mmCIF file of C-alpha atoms in Angstrom:
data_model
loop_
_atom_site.group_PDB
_atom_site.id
_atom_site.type_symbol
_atom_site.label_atom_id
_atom_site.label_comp_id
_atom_site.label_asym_id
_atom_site.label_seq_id
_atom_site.Cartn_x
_atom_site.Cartn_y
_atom_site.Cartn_z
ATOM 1 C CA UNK A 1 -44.921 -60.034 45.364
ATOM 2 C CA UNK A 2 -42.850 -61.000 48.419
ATOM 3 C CA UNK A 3 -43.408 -59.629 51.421
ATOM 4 C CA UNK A 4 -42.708 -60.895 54.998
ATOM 5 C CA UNK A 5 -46.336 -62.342 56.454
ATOM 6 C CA UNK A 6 -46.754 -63.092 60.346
ATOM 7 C CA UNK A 7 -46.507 -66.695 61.742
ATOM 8 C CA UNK A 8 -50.115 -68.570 61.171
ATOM 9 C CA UNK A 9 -51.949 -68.565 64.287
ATOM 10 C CA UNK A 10 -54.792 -70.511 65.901
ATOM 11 C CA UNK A 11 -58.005 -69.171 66.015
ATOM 12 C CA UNK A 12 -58.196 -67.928 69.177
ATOM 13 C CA UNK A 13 -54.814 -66.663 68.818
ATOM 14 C CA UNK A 14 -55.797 -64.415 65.664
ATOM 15 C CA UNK A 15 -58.925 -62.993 67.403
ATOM 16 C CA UNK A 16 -56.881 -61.881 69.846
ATOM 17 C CA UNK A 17 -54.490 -60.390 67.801
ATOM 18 C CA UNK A 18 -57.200 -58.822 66.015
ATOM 19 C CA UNK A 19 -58.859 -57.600 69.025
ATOM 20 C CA UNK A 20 -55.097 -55.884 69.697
ATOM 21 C CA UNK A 21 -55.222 -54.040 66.453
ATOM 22 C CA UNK A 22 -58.131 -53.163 66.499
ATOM 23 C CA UNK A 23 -57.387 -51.406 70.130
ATOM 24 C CA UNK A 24 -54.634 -49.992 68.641
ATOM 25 C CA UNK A 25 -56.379 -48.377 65.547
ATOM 26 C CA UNK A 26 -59.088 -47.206 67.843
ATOM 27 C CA UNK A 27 -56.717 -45.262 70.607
ATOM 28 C CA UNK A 28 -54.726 -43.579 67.073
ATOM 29 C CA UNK A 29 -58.148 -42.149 66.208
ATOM 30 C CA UNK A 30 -59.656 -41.840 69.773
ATOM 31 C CA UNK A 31 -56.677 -40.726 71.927
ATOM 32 C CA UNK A 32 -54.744 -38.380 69.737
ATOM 33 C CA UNK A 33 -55.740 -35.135 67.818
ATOM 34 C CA UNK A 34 -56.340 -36.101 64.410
ATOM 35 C CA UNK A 35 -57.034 -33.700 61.069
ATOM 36 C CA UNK A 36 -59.862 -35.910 59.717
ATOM 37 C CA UNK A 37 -60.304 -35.380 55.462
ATOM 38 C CA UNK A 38 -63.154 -33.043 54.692
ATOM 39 C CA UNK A 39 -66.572 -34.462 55.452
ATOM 40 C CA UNK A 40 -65.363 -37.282 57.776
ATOM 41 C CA UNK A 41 -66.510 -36.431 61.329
ATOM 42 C CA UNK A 42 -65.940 -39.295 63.302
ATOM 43 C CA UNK A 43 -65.175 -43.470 64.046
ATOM 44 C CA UNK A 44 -67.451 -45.712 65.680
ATOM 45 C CA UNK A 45 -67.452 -49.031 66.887
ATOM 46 C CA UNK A 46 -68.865 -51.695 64.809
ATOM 47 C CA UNK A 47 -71.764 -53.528 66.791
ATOM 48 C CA UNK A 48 -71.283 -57.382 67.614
ATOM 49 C CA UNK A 49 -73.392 -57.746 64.631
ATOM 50 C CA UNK A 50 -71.854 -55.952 62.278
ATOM 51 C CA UNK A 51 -68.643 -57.290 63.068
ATOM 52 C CA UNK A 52 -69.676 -60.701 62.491
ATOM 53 C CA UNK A 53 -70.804 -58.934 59.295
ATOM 54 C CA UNK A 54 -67.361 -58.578 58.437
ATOM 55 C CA UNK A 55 -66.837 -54.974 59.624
ATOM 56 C CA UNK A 56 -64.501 -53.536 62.219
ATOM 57 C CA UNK A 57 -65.235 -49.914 62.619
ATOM 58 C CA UNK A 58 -67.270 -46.907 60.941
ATOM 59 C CA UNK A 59 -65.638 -44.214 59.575
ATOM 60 C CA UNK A 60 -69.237 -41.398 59.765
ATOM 61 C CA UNK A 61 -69.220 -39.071 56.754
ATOM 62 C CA UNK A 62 -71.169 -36.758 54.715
ATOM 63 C CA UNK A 63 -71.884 -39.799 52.633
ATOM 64 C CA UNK A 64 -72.626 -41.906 55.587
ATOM 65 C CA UNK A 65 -70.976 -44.520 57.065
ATOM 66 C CA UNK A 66 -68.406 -46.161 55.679
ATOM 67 C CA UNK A 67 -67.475 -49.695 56.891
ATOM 68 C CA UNK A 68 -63.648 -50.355 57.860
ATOM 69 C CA UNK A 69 -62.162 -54.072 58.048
ATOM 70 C CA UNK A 70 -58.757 -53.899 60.191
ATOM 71 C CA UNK A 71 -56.659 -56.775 59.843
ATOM 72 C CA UNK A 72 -52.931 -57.443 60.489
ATOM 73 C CA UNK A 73 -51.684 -58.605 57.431
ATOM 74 C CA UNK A 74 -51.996 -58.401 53.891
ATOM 75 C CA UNK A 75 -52.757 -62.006 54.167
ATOM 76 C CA UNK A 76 -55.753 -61.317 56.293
ATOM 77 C CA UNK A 77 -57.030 -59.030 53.596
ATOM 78 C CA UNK A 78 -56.479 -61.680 50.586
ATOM 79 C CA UNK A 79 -58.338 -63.986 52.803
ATOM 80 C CA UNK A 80 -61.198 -61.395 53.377
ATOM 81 C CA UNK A 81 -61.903 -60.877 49.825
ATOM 82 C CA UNK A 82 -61.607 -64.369 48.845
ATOM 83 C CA UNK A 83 -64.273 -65.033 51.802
ATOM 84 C CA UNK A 84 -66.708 -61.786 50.664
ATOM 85 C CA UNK A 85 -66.370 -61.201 47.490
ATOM 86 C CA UNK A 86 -68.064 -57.945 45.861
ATOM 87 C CA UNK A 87 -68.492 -56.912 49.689
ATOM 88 C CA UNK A 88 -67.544 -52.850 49.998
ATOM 89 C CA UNK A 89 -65.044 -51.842 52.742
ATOM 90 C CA UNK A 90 -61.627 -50.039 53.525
ATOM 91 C CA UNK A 91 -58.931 -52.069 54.995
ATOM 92 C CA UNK A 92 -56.437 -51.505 57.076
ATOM 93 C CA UNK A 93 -53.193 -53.336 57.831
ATOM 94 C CA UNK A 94 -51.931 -52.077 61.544
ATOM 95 C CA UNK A 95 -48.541 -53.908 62.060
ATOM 96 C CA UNK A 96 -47.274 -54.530 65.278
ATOM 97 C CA UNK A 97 -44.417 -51.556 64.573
ATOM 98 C CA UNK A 98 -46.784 -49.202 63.671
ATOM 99 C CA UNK A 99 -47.247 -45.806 65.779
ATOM 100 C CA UNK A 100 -50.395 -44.366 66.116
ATOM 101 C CA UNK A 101 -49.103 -41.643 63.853
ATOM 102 C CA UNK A 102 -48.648 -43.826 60.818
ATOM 103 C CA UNK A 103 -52.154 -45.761 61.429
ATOM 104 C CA UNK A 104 -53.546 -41.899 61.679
ATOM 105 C CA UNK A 105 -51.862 -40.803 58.126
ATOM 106 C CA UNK A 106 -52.488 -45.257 56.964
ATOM 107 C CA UNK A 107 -56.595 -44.695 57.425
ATOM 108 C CA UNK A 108 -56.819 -40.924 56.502
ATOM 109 C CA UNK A 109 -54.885 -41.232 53.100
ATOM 110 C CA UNK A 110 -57.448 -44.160 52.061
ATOM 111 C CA UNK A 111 -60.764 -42.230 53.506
ATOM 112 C CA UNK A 112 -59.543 -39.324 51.330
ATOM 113 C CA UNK A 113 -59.030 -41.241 48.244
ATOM 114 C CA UNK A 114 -62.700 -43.084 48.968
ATOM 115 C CA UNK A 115 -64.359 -39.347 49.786
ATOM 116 C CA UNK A 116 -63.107 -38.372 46.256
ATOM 117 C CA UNK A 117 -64.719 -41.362 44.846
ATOM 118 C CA UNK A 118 -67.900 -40.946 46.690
ATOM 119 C CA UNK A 119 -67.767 -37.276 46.055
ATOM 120 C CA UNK A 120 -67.507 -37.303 42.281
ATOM 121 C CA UNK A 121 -70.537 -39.620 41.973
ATOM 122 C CA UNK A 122 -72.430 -37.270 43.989
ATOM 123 C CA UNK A 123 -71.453 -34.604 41.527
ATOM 124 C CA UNK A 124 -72.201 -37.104 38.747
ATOM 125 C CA UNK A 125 -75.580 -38.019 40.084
ATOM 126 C CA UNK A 126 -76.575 -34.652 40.420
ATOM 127 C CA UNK A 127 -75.476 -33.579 36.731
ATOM 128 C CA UNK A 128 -77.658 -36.010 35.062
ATOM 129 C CA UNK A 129 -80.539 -35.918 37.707
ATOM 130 C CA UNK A 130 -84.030 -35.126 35.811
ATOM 131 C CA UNK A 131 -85.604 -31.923 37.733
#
């Protein structure tokens, strides 16, 4: 696949730009109205910990919570997986052009596809439970 990637970047330079999309994902959910899938209710912040842990924000749900990695690139995400393999979490690209719009309907279409996944094993685990 070929796809235009952003210029590498020091560290320092790609925490920063992380820290910038990750603003920019949390004023999209924060700042604007925004019709959540069923059983979300909210983001949070990911502690200092947890984001050294390798996760960016919480999306809370009926489930739980459900870790979210926010990166700026598809690159970012390649080099995520490579680094934590089998770890669980929903990424996010946020380009630069992106409005706060499009990271709205970006995170909401992939929390509804991963409620539908967590909701059918629910329904799973409660067909064959033992009573």
């Amino acid at each position: 696949m070929s796809y235009i990637t952003e210029p590498r970047f020091s560290e320092k330079e790609a925490a920063d730009l992380g820290r910038v999309r990750e603003k920019r994902f949390f004023d999209a959910v924060h700042c604007h109205p925004i019709n959540l899938p069923f059983g979300v209710h909210k983001f949070d912040h990911a502690t200092p910990q947890e984001d050294r842990d390798g996760y960016d924000a919480w999306a809370v749900t009926k489930y739980g919570r459900l870790g979210i990695q926010i990166k700026s690139s598809r690159d970012g995400v390649q080099k995520y997986r490579k680094n934590r393999p089998g770890q669980h979490v929903i990424f996010l690209v946020v380009y630069e052009s992106e409005t706060w719009q499009q990271i709205q309907r970006n995170i909401c279409e992939k929390l509804q596809r991963e409620m539908e996944i967590l909701r059918q094993r629910e329904e799973k685990r409660r067909r064959t439970a033992r009573w």
